[in-house]
């Protein structure tokens, strides 16, 4: 796990390319405290940089950027390739000789042999750049599920890229001008989905795609898409349970590929407990677990986590978080943010706990809710979609009336429903209205407050819709490609890497996802994650009936009490133009205000 950066610009001399890359590498130092490197190939107009967190083959031989034996190819790579040993054996059968034990060299040799077809063979999380000194071609690629981020900017006949937006700003080559689309999307969602970012000149490379840059032109190709259920498969509940259990065991096995000890986050819910139970099957030695606990009623799952740690024999560390300590850490968290987000503080705190206790790699249960119907959206979005379709017969006059209802009510729930009924008749709209932070009308008002014009999206919306899939299957696709990819994975990357910690997500494994999403929604998406619970035979019986709880901090209580004094500037900026009664709204705007002040 590391940070990557680089630039291609034919107008800059070698020392200029190096100077720009040095600035970006320095801005990414927290991602790779174990070393760094910069390469400026003699032939060409490119510089590549890298910061290293040594997990696999931590010897100096694994340093990056890595040069091919013939001097033609340079690679900088952020992530882990869990099937690199299998890929290595295939390359060795083809006569390739290796000089390291790391996945980076395997990745480089695989790309040399197979070109862009290599990306579809990789199992893991990655964002990479390869420079071909002969063709003068840059290739950028991102993993299928969007676990690792990669940002780029095309300007003045060149391209610049990095693992974080702050590195692009630090380069001096990217103007921190707000994107109207990005800001609007932040208000709508609480995060900014790909391919947009908070900056108008920066794009996020989308998951499952690669970009080639040659002769001043960029071309983006898709190599992986979210799969659909296979109607020809004859699934039963029993065969689905067997498939889920086997695929998850395989995923956990691969996620333990490491030359340093692996720990895990333990919240006490089904997802993290499933990771723990299967991890204990794989790892018979010391296994570390980490939890954050609270004094506030309804938020503390510490006793459940502690009981699980005893039953599965982990070295367990829990930390009691008070509102006073949370407030003191919040400033550090704000400084770690790469672009505005309505989430991430919980991951920041538990990552800090793990790293303070000497752990460099942790497993997380992120992804289980999206795959197995763990959110209220699986019940509420279909209801909203049915209401919107029933309202379709009302026509334009009715939609105007819904807009009036929105403006007359201060209640967030009423505004969301009105926004849905007045908007497009599709699942993206229904999902956004249920999940969203502000309504579309409120987002336009806030854009004006922050000095930008709310954009017309012209029918372009984030999130995958799978043709022929059921409504529930498409709710799962929305959760997977919007909330999980746009917020949870991005926040997990930034907040764990701010402490030099590698966070791995076994539920968000390409092979596991491909297996699970083949299962029809009527089996896979039963309420209360029944398929997952029934599949994980290793779970303790006493856990199976517990109500779902997410890994949540008691922000609603803190924002209304001990943290109340923090939000005066936000309330003054909005000046009653939109309701701020929900804590998440105040919180999100406070994060945005801080980000704008810091840039």
Coordinates of C-alpha atoms in Angstrom, one line a residue:
X1 CA 0.0 0.0 0.0
X2 CA 1.4 3.3 -1.0
X3 CA 1.0 6.6 -2.8
X4 CA 1.6 7.2 -6.5
X5 CA 2.1 10.3 -8.5
X6 CA 3.5 11.4 -11.9
X7 CA 3.4 13.8 -14.8
X8 CA 3.7 13.7 -18.5
X9 CA 4.6 17.1 -20.1
X10 CA 6.8 17.6 -23.2
X11 CA 7.3 21.2 -22.4
X12 CA 9.1 20.6 -19.1
X13 CA 12.8 19.6 -18.9
X14 CA 13.8 16.7 -16.7
X15 CA 14.6 18.8 -13.7
X16 CA 11.2 20.5 -13.9
X17 CA 9.4 17.1 -14.2
X18 CA 11.3 15.9 -11.1
X19 CA 10.6 19.1 -9.1
X20 CA 6.8 18.8 -9.7
X21 CA 6.8 15.1 -8.8
X22 CA 8.9 15.7 -5.7
X23 CA 6.2 18.1 -4.4
X24 CA 3.5 15.5 -5.0
X25 CA 5.5 12.7 -3.3
X26 CA 6.1 14.9 -0.3
X27 CA 2.3 15.5 0.0
X28 CA 1.8 11.7 -0.1
X29 CA 4.4 10.9 2.5
X30 CA 1.8 9.8 5.1
X31 CA 0.7 7.0 2.7
X32 CA 4.1 5.5 2.5
X33 CA 6.3 6.1 5.5
X34 CA 8.7 3.2 4.7
X35 CA 10.4 4.8 1.7
X36 CA 9.9 6.8 -1.5
X37 CA 11.3 7.1 -5.0
X38 CA 11.2 9.2 -8.2
X39 CA 12.2 8.1 -11.7
X40 CA 12.6 10.4 -14.7
X41 CA 13.3 8.2 -17.7
X42 CA 16.0 9.6 -20.0
X43 CA 14.0 9.2 -23.1
X44 CA 10.7 11.1 -22.9
X45 CA 8.8 13.7 -21.0
X46 CA 7.6 11.7 -17.9
X47 CA 8.3 11.5 -14.2
X48 CA 6.9 8.9 -11.8
X49 CA 6.9 9.0 -8.0
X50 CA 6.0 6.7 -5.2
X51 CA 5.8 6.5 -1.4
X52 CA 5.9 3.0 0.1
X53 CA 4.2 1.2 2.9
X54 CA 6.1 -2.2 2.8
X55 CA 3.7 -5.1 3.3
X56 CA 4.8 -7.7 0.7
X57 CA 8.5 -8.3 0.4
X58 CA 9.5 -5.3 2.6
X59 CA 13.1 -5.5 1.4
X60 CA 14.6 -2.7 -0.6
X61 CA 14.3 -4.8 -3.8
X62 CA 10.6 -4.1 -3.8
X63 CA 11.0 -0.3 -4.1
X64 CA 9.2 1.8 -6.7
X65 CA 9.0 3.1 -9.3
X66 CA 10.1 -0.2 -10.8
X67 CA 12.0 -0.4 -14.0
X68 CA 11.8 -3.4 -16.4
X69 CA 15.0 -5.3 -17.1
X70 CA 15.2 -3.9 -20.7
X71 CA 14.7 -0.4 -19.5
X72 CA 11.6 0.2 -21.6
X73 CA 8.8 0.2 -18.9
X74 CA 8.4 2.1 -15.6
X75 CA 5.7 1.2 -13.1
X76 CA 4.4 3.0 -10.0
X77 CA 1.6 1.1 -8.2
X78 CA -0.6 1.6 -5.1
X79 CA -2.3 -1.5 -3.7
X80 CA -1.9 -5.2 -3.2
X81 CA -2.3 -8.0 -5.7
X82 CA -3.5 -11.0 -3.7
X83 CA -3.1 -13.6 -6.5
X84 CA 0.4 -12.5 -7.5
X85 CA 1.9 -15.9 -6.6
X86 CA -0.5 -17.7 -9.0
X87 CA 0.2 -15.1 -11.7
X88 CA 4.0 -15.4 -11.1
X89 CA 3.9 -19.2 -11.7
X90 CA 2.3 -18.6 -15.0
X91 CA 4.9 -16.0 -16.0
X92 CA 7.7 -18.3 -14.9
X93 CA 6.3 -21.1 -17.1
X94 CA 6.7 -18.6 -19.9
X95 CA 10.3 -18.1 -19.1
X96 CA 10.2 -14.9 -17.0
X97 CA 12.9 -14.6 -14.4
X98 CA 12.2 -12.7 -11.2
X99 CA 14.6 -10.9 -8.9
X100 CA 12.2 -10.0 -6.1
X101 CA 9.4 -11.6 -4.1
X102 CA 7.0 -8.7 -4.4
X103 CA 3.7 -8.3 -6.3
X104 CA 5.0 -5.2 -8.1
X105 CA 7.4 -7.1 -10.2
X106 CA 4.7 -9.6 -11.1
X107 CA 2.4 -6.8 -12.1
X108 CA 5.0 -5.2 -14.3
X109 CA 5.9 -8.5 -16.1
X110 CA 2.3 -9.3 -16.6
X111 CA 1.6 -5.9 -18.2
X112 CA 4.7 -6.4 -20.4
X113 CA 3.4 -9.7 -21.6
X114 CA -0.4 -9.0 -21.8
X115 CA -0.7 -5.2 -22.0
X116 CA -4.1 -3.9 -20.9
X117 CA -5.5 -7.4 -20.8
X118 CA -3.5 -7.8 -17.6
X119 CA -6.0 -5.7 -15.5
X120 CA -8.8 -8.3 -15.9
X121 CA -6.5 -11.0 -14.4
X122 CA -5.7 -9.1 -11.2
X123 CA -7.3 -10.0 -7.9
X124 CA -6.8 -7.2 -5.4
X125 CA -6.9 -3.4 -5.0
X126 CA -4.8 -1.2 -7.2
X127 CA -4.2 2.1 -8.8
X128 CA -1.2 2.1 -11.1
X129 CA 0.7 4.0 -13.8
X130 CA 2.9 2.5 -16.5
X131 CA 5.2 4.6 -18.8
X132 CA 6.3 3.1 -22.1
X133 CA 9.6 4.9 -23.1
X134 CA 9.4 3.5 -26.6
X135 CA 5.8 4.4 -27.5
X136 CA 5.8 7.4 -25.2
X137 CA 2.6 6.2 -23.7
X138 CA 1.2 6.5 -20.2
X139 CA -1.3 3.9 -18.9
X140 CA -3.4 4.6 -15.8
X141 CA -5.6 1.8 -14.3
X142 CA -7.9 1.4 -11.3
X143 CA -9.1 -1.8 -9.7
X144 CA -12.6 -3.2 -10.7
X145 CA -14.4 -2.2 -7.5
X146 CA -12.8 1.2 -6.9
X147 CA -11.0 0.4 -3.6
X148 CA -7.9 2.5 -4.5
X149 CA -8.4 6.0 -5.8
X150 CA -6.6 7.6 -8.8
X151 CA -7.0 11.3 -9.7
X152 CA -5.8 13.0 -12.9
X153 CA -5.9 16.4 -14.6
X154 CA -5.4 17.0 -18.4
X155 CA -4.2 20.4 -19.3
X156 CA -1.7 22.2 -21.6
X157 CA -1.0 19.1 -23.7
X158 CA 0.0 17.1 -20.6
X159 CA -1.4 14.9 -17.8
X160 CA -0.7 14.8 -14.1
X161 CA -2.0 12.2 -11.7
X162 CA -1.8 11.2 -8.0
X163 CA -3.4 9.0 -5.3
X164 CA -4.9 12.1 -3.6
X165 CA -6.2 15.5 -4.8
X166 CA -4.0 17.3 -2.3
X167 CA -0.9 16.0 -4.1
X168 CA -2.2 17.5 -7.3
X169 CA -2.8 20.8 -5.6
X170 CA 0.7 20.6 -4.1
X171 CA 2.2 20.1 -7.5
X172 CA 1.5 23.8 -8.4
X173 CA 0.0 22.6 -11.7
X174 CA -3.6 22.3 -10.7
X175 CA -5.7 25.3 -9.8
X176 CA -8.0 24.7 -6.8
X177 CA -11.1 26.0 -8.6
X178 CA -14.4 24.6 -7.4
X179 CA -16.3 22.3 -9.7
X180 CA -20.0 23.3 -9.9
X181 CA -20.9 19.7 -10.6
X182 CA -18.7 18.4 -7.8
X183 CA -20.1 20.8 -5.2
X184 CA -23.6 20.1 -6.3
X185 CA -23.0 16.3 -6.0
X186 CA -21.5 16.9 -2.5
X187 CA -24.7 18.6 -1.4
X188 CA -26.9 15.9 -2.9
X189 CA -24.9 13.0 -1.5
X190 CA -22.5 14.0 1.2
X191 CA -19.7 12.8 -1.1
X192 CA -18.7 13.4 -4.7
X193 CA -19.1 10.3 -6.9
X194 CA -16.8 9.4 -9.8
X195 CA -15.8 10.7 -12.3
X196 CA -16.3 14.1 -10.7
X197 CA -14.2 15.7 -7.9
X198 CA -14.4 18.9 -5.9
X199 CA -12.1 20.6 -8.4
X200 CA -13.2 21.6 -11.9
X201 CA -9.8 20.6 -13.5
X202 CA -9.5 17.1 -11.8
X203 CA -11.3 13.9 -12.6
X204 CA -11.4 10.6 -10.8
X205 CA -10.6 7.6 -12.9
X206 CA -13.6 5.3 -12.6
X207 CA -13.4 1.8 -11.2
X208 CA -12.8 -1.0 -13.7
X209 CA -11.3 1.4 -16.3
X210 CA -7.9 2.3 -17.7
X211 CA -6.7 5.4 -19.4
X212 CA -4.1 5.6 -22.1
X213 CA -2.3 8.9 -22.9
X214 CA -0.3 9.2 -26.1
X215 CA 0.4 12.0 -28.5
X216 CA -1.5 14.4 -26.3
X217 CA -4.7 12.4 -26.4
X218 CA -6.5 10.5 -23.6
X219 CA -8.7 7.5 -24.2
X220 CA -10.6 5.6 -21.4
X221 CA -11.7 2.0 -21.7
X222 CA -13.8 -0.2 -19.4
X223 CA -12.4 -3.6 -18.6
X224 CA -14.9 -4.7 -15.8
X225 CA -18.5 -4.0 -15.0
X226 CA -20.8 -5.1 -12.1
X227 CA -22.2 -8.5 -13.0
X228 CA -25.9 -9.4 -13.2
X229 CA -27.6 -12.5 -11.8
X230 CA -27.5 -15.4 -14.2
X231 CA -31.1 -16.5 -15.1
X232 CA -29.8 -19.8 -16.4
X233 CA -28.4 -20.9 -13.1
X234 CA -30.6 -23.1 -10.9
X235 CA -30.1 -21.6 -7.5
X236 CA -31.6 -22.8 -4.3
X237 CA -31.1 -21.3 -0.8
X238 CA -28.8 -24.3 0.0
X239 CA -26.6 -23.9 -3.1
X240 CA -26.4 -20.1 -2.5
X241 CA -25.3 -20.6 1.1
X242 CA -22.6 -23.0 0.0
X243 CA -21.4 -20.7 -2.7
X244 CA -21.2 -17.7 -0.4
X245 CA -19.4 -19.6 2.3
X246 CA -16.8 -21.1 -0.1
X247 CA -16.2 -17.8 -1.9
X248 CA -15.8 -15.8 1.4
X249 CA -13.4 -18.4 2.8
X250 CA -11.4 -18.0 -0.4
X251 CA -11.5 -14.2 -0.2
X252 CA -10.3 -14.2 3.4
X253 CA -7.5 -16.6 2.5
X254 CA -6.3 -14.3 -0.2
X255 CA -6.6 -11.2 2.0
X256 CA -4.1 -12.7 4.4
X257 CA -1.4 -12.5 1.8
X258 CA 1.1 -10.4 3.7
X259 CA 4.6 -10.4 5.1
X260 CA 3.5 -8.5 8.2
X261 CA 0.8 -9.4 10.8
X262 CA -2.8 -8.8 9.9
X263 CA -5.4 -7.4 12.3
X264 CA -9.1 -6.5 12.0
X265 CA -11.7 -3.9 13.0
X266 CA -14.4 -5.4 15.2
X267 CA -17.6 -3.5 15.6
X268 CA -19.7 -6.3 16.9
X269 CA -22.0 -6.5 13.8
X270 CA -22.6 -9.4 11.5
X271 CA -20.1 -8.2 8.8
X272 CA -17.1 -7.7 11.0
X273 CA -17.9 -10.9 13.0
X274 CA -18.0 -12.9 9.7
X275 CA -14.6 -11.5 8.8
X276 CA -13.3 -12.4 12.3
X277 CA -14.8 -15.9 12.3
X278 CA -13.4 -16.8 8.9
X279 CA -10.1 -15.1 9.6
X280 CA -9.7 -17.3 12.7
X281 CA -10.1 -20.3 10.4
X282 CA -7.2 -19.0 8.3
X283 CA -4.9 -17.6 10.9
X284 CA -4.2 -19.9 13.8
X285 CA -1.6 -17.6 15.4
X286 CA -2.0 -14.2 17.0
X287 CA -4.8 -12.2 15.6
X288 CA -5.4 -8.6 16.7
X289 CA -8.8 -6.9 16.9
X290 CA -9.7 -3.2 17.5
X291 CA -12.9 -1.5 18.7
X292 CA -14.1 1.9 19.7
X293 CA -16.5 2.1 22.6
X294 CA -18.8 4.9 23.9
X295 CA -20.6 5.8 27.1
X296 CA -23.7 6.9 25.2
X297 CA -26.6 4.4 25.3
X298 CA -27.5 2.8 22.0
X299 CA -24.0 3.3 20.4
X300 CA -21.7 1.1 22.5
X301 CA -21.1 -2.4 21.1
X302 CA -18.0 -2.8 23.2
X303 CA -19.4 -5.7 25.3
X304 CA -20.4 -7.6 22.2
X305 CA -17.0 -7.0 20.5
X306 CA -15.2 -8.0 23.7
X307 CA -17.2 -11.2 24.0
X308 CA -16.4 -12.1 20.4
X309 CA -12.7 -11.4 20.9
X310 CA -12.7 -13.8 23.8
X311 CA -14.6 -16.5 21.9
X312 CA -12.3 -16.2 18.9
X313 CA -9.1 -15.7 20.9
X314 CA -7.9 -12.4 19.6
X315 CA -5.6 -9.9 21.2
X316 CA -8.3 -7.3 21.6
X317 CA -7.8 -3.6 22.1
X318 CA -10.7 -1.3 22.8
X319 CA -10.7 2.5 23.3
X320 CA -13.4 4.5 25.1
X321 CA -14.2 7.6 23.0
X322 CA -15.6 10.6 24.9
X323 CA -17.2 13.6 23.2
X324 CA -14.3 15.7 24.6
X325 CA -11.7 13.5 23.0
X326 CA -13.7 13.2 19.8
X327 CA -13.8 17.0 19.6
X328 CA -10.0 17.2 20.1
X329 CA -9.3 14.6 17.4
X330 CA -11.8 16.2 15.0
X331 CA -9.2 18.9 13.9
X332 CA -6.7 16.2 13.0
X333 CA -9.4 14.4 11.0
X334 CA -10.3 17.5 9.1
X335 CA -6.7 18.0 8.1
X336 CA -6.6 14.4 6.8
X337 CA -9.6 14.9 4.5
X338 CA -8.6 14.8 0.8
X339 CA -11.9 16.2 -0.5
X340 CA -15.1 17.0 1.5
X341 CA -17.1 14.1 2.9
X342 CA -19.9 13.6 5.3
X343 CA -18.3 10.5 6.9
X344 CA -14.9 9.0 7.7
X345 CA -14.3 10.1 11.3
X346 CA -15.0 6.7 12.7
X347 CA -12.5 5.1 10.3
X348 CA -10.0 7.8 11.2
X349 CA -10.2 7.0 14.9
X350 CA -10.1 3.2 14.7
X351 CA -7.3 3.4 12.2
X352 CA -5.3 5.6 14.6
X353 CA -6.0 3.0 17.4
X354 CA -4.7 0.1 15.3
X355 CA -1.6 2.0 14.1
X356 CA -0.7 3.2 17.6
X357 CA -0.6 -0.5 18.6
X358 CA 1.8 -1.4 15.9
X359 CA -0.5 -2.9 13.3
X360 CA 0.1 -2.1 9.6
X361 CA -2.7 -4.2 7.9
X362 CA -6.3 -4.6 9.0
X363 CA -9.4 -6.3 7.6
X364 CA -12.8 -4.5 7.6
X365 CA -16.3 -5.8 7.1
X366 CA -17.2 -3.0 4.7
X367 CA -19.4 -4.2 1.8
X368 CA -21.6 -6.8 3.4
X369 CA -24.6 -4.5 3.7
X370 CA -24.5 -3.6 0.0
X371 CA -24.3 -7.2 -1.1
X372 CA -26.8 -8.7 1.3
X373 CA -29.6 -6.1 1.9
X374 CA -28.3 -4.6 5.1
X375 CA -29.6 -1.1 4.7
X376 CA -33.1 0.4 5.1
X377 CA -32.8 1.5 1.4
X378 CA -33.7 -2.0 0.3
X379 CA -37.1 -1.5 1.8
X380 CA -37.7 2.2 1.4
X381 CA -36.4 2.8 -2.1
X382 CA -38.9 0.4 -3.8
X383 CA -41.6 2.1 -1.8
X384 CA -40.5 5.5 -3.1
X385 CA -40.2 4.2 -6.6
X386 CA -43.7 2.8 -6.6
X387 CA -45.0 6.1 -5.3
X388 CA -43.1 8.0 -8.0
X389 CA -44.5 5.8 -10.7
X390 CA -48.0 6.2 -9.4
X391 CA -47.5 9.9 -9.4
X392 CA -46.4 9.8 -13.1
X393 CA -50.0 10.1 -14.3
X394 CA -50.4 13.5 -12.6
X395 CA -48.2 15.3 -15.1
X396 CA -46.4 18.6 -15.0
X397 CA -49.0 20.5 -12.9
X398 CA -48.7 17.8 -10.2
X399 CA -44.9 18.0 -10.3
X400 CA -45.1 21.7 -9.7
X401 CA -47.3 21.0 -6.7
X402 CA -44.7 18.6 -5.3
X403 CA -42.1 21.4 -5.6
X404 CA -44.4 23.7 -3.7
X405 CA -44.9 21.1 -1.0
X406 CA -41.1 20.7 -0.8
X407 CA -40.7 24.5 -0.2
X408 CA -43.5 24.8 2.3
X409 CA -42.2 22.0 4.6
X410 CA -39.2 22.2 6.8
X411 CA -39.3 18.4 7.5
X412 CA -36.5 16.6 5.8
X413 CA -38.6 13.5 5.2
X414 CA -41.4 15.4 3.5
X415 CA -38.9 17.3 1.3
X416 CA -37.2 14.0 0.2
X417 CA -40.6 12.5 -0.8
X418 CA -41.6 15.7 -2.7
X419 CA -38.2 15.8 -4.4
X420 CA -38.6 12.2 -5.5
X421 CA -42.1 12.7 -6.8
X422 CA -41.1 15.8 -8.8
X423 CA -38.0 14.2 -10.3
X424 CA -37.3 11.5 -12.9
X425 CA -39.2 8.2 -12.8
X426 CA -36.2 5.9 -12.2
X427 CA -34.3 4.1 -9.5
X428 CA -31.4 6.5 -9.5
X429 CA -33.7 9.3 -8.5
X430 CA -35.6 7.3 -5.9
X431 CA -32.4 6.0 -4.4
X432 CA -30.8 9.5 -4.3
X433 CA -33.9 11.1 -2.7
X434 CA -33.9 8.5 0.1
X435 CA -30.1 8.4 0.6
X436 CA -29.3 12.0 -0.1
X437 CA -28.0 14.7 2.2
X438 CA -29.9 17.7 0.7
X439 CA -32.7 17.7 -1.9
X440 CA -32.1 18.9 -5.5
X441 CA -33.7 22.3 -4.7
X442 CA -31.7 22.7 -1.5
X443 CA -28.5 21.7 -3.4
X444 CA -29.1 24.5 -5.9
X445 CA -29.7 27.0 -3.2
X446 CA -26.4 26.0 -1.4
X447 CA -24.4 26.1 -4.6
X448 CA -25.5 29.8 -4.9
X449 CA -24.5 30.4 -1.3
X450 CA -21.0 29.1 -2.1
X451 CA -20.7 31.1 -5.3
X452 CA -21.3 28.6 -8.1
X453 CA -24.2 27.9 -10.4
X454 CA -25.9 24.6 -9.9
X455 CA -25.3 22.6 -13.1
X456 CA -27.8 20.9 -15.3
X457 CA -26.9 17.2 -15.3
X458 CA -28.4 16.6 -18.7
X459 CA -29.5 13.0 -17.8
X460 CA -26.0 12.0 -16.6
X461 CA -26.2 10.4 -13.2
X462 CA -23.8 8.3 -11.2
X463 CA -24.4 4.7 -10.2
X464 CA -24.8 1.5 -12.2
X465 CA -28.2 0.3 -13.4
X466 CA -28.2 -3.4 -14.5
X467 CA -30.4 -4.1 -17.4
X468 CA -33.0 -6.7 -16.7
X469 CA -32.3 -6.8 -13.0
X470 CA -35.0 -6.6 -10.3
X471 CA -35.6 -3.4 -8.3
X472 CA -33.8 -4.9 -5.3
X473 CA -30.9 -6.0 -7.4
X474 CA -30.6 -2.4 -8.7
X475 CA -30.8 -1.0 -5.2
X476 CA -27.8 -3.2 -4.4
X477 CA -26.1 -1.9 -7.5
X478 CA -26.7 1.7 -6.4
X479 CA -25.4 1.0 -2.9
X480 CA -22.4 -0.7 -4.4
X481 CA -21.4 1.9 -7.0
X482 CA -22.5 5.1 -5.3
X483 CA -22.5 5.0 -1.5
X484 CA -19.9 2.3 -1.0
X485 CA -17.6 3.3 -3.8
X486 CA -18.1 7.1 -3.6
X487 CA -18.0 7.4 0.2
X488 CA -17.1 4.3 2.2
X489 CA -14.2 3.1 0.1
X490 CA -12.8 6.5 -0.5
X491 CA -13.0 7.5 3.2
X492 CA -11.5 4.2 4.2
X493 CA -8.6 4.7 1.9
X494 CA -7.8 8.3 3.0
X495 CA -8.4 7.8 6.7
X496 CA -6.5 4.6 7.1
X497 CA -3.6 5.9 4.9
X498 CA -3.4 9.1 7.0
X499 CA -2.0 6.8 9.7
X500 CA 0.1 4.6 7.3
X501 CA -2.3 1.7 7.7
X502 CA -3.4 -0.6 5.0
X503 CA -7.1 -1.4 5.1
X504 CA -8.4 -4.5 3.3
X505 CA -12.0 -5.3 2.5
X506 CA -12.7 -9.1 1.9
X507 CA -16.4 -8.5 1.0
X508 CA -15.2 -6.1 -1.8
X509 CA -13.3 -8.8 -3.6
X510 CA -13.8 -9.2 -7.3
X511 CA -14.1 -13.0 -7.3
X512 CA -16.4 -12.9 -4.2
X513 CA -18.6 -10.2 -5.8
X514 CA -18.8 -12.1 -9.1
X515 CA -20.0 -15.2 -7.2
X516 CA -22.5 -13.4 -5.0
X517 CA -24.1 -11.2 -7.6
X518 CA -24.9 -14.2 -9.8
X519 CA -27.3 -15.3 -7.1
X520 CA -30.9 -14.0 -7.8
X521 CA -32.1 -11.1 -5.7
X522 CA -35.0 -13.1 -4.2
X523 CA -32.4 -15.3 -2.5
X524 CA -29.5 -12.9 -2.0
X525 CA -31.4 -9.9 -0.8
X526 CA -33.7 -11.3 1.8
X527 CA -34.3 -9.0 4.8
X528 CA -31.8 -8.9 7.7
X529 CA -29.0 -10.3 5.5
X530 CA -30.4 -13.8 5.9
X531 CA -28.2 -15.3 3.2
X532 CA -25.0 -14.1 4.8
X533 CA -26.0 -15.0 8.3
X534 CA -27.1 -18.5 7.3
X535 CA -24.0 -19.0 5.2
X536 CA -21.5 -18.1 8.0
X537 CA -21.7 -21.3 10.0
X538 CA -18.8 -20.1 12.1
X539 CA -20.9 -17.3 13.7
X540 CA -21.9 -17.9 17.3
X541 CA -25.6 -18.8 17.7
X542 CA -26.2 -15.9 20.2
X543 CA -25.3 -13.4 17.5
X544 CA -27.8 -14.5 14.8
X545 CA -30.8 -12.7 16.2
X546 CA -29.1 -9.4 17.2
X547 CA -30.5 -6.3 15.5
X548 CA -28.3 -4.6 12.9
X549 CA -26.1 -1.7 14.0
X550 CA -23.6 0.1 11.9
X551 CA -20.2 1.3 13.2
X552 CA -21.6 4.7 14.2
X553 CA -20.4 7.5 16.4
X554 CA -23.0 9.4 18.6
X555 CA -22.7 12.5 16.4
X556 CA -26.3 13.4 16.8
X557 CA -25.9 13.7 20.5
X558 CA -22.5 15.5 20.3
X559 CA -23.5 18.0 17.6
X560 CA -26.5 19.0 19.6
X561 CA -24.6 19.3 22.9
X562 CA -20.8 19.3 23.5
X563 CA -20.0 20.2 19.9
X564 CA -22.7 22.8 19.5
X565 CA -20.4 25.8 19.5
X566 CA -18.6 24.5 16.4
X567 CA -21.3 25.3 13.8
X568 CA -21.9 29.0 14.1
X569 CA -20.1 29.9 10.8
X570 CA -22.1 27.2 8.9
X571 CA -25.4 28.5 10.2
X572 CA -24.4 32.1 9.3
X573 CA -23.4 31.1 5.8
X574 CA -26.7 29.3 5.2
X575 CA -28.7 32.0 7.0
X576 CA -31.9 29.9 7.1
X577 CA -32.0 29.2 3.4
X578 CA -32.3 25.5 4.0
X579 CA -33.2 23.6 7.2
X580 CA -30.1 22.4 9.2
X581 CA -32.1 20.5 11.8
X582 CA -30.4 17.2 10.9
X583 CA -26.9 16.9 12.5
X584 CA -25.5 15.4 9.3
X585 CA -26.3 18.6 7.4
X586 CA -24.4 20.8 9.9
X587 CA -21.6 18.4 10.1
X588 CA -21.1 18.1 6.3
X589 CA -21.2 21.9 5.7
X590 CA -18.7 22.3 8.6
X591 CA -16.3 19.9 6.8
X592 CA -16.8 21.8 3.6
X593 CA -16.1 25.1 5.2
X594 CA -12.8 23.8 6.7
X595 CA -11.7 22.3 3.4
X596 CA -12.4 25.6 1.5
X597 CA -10.4 27.5 4.2
X598 CA -7.4 25.2 4.0
X599 CA -7.0 25.3 0.2

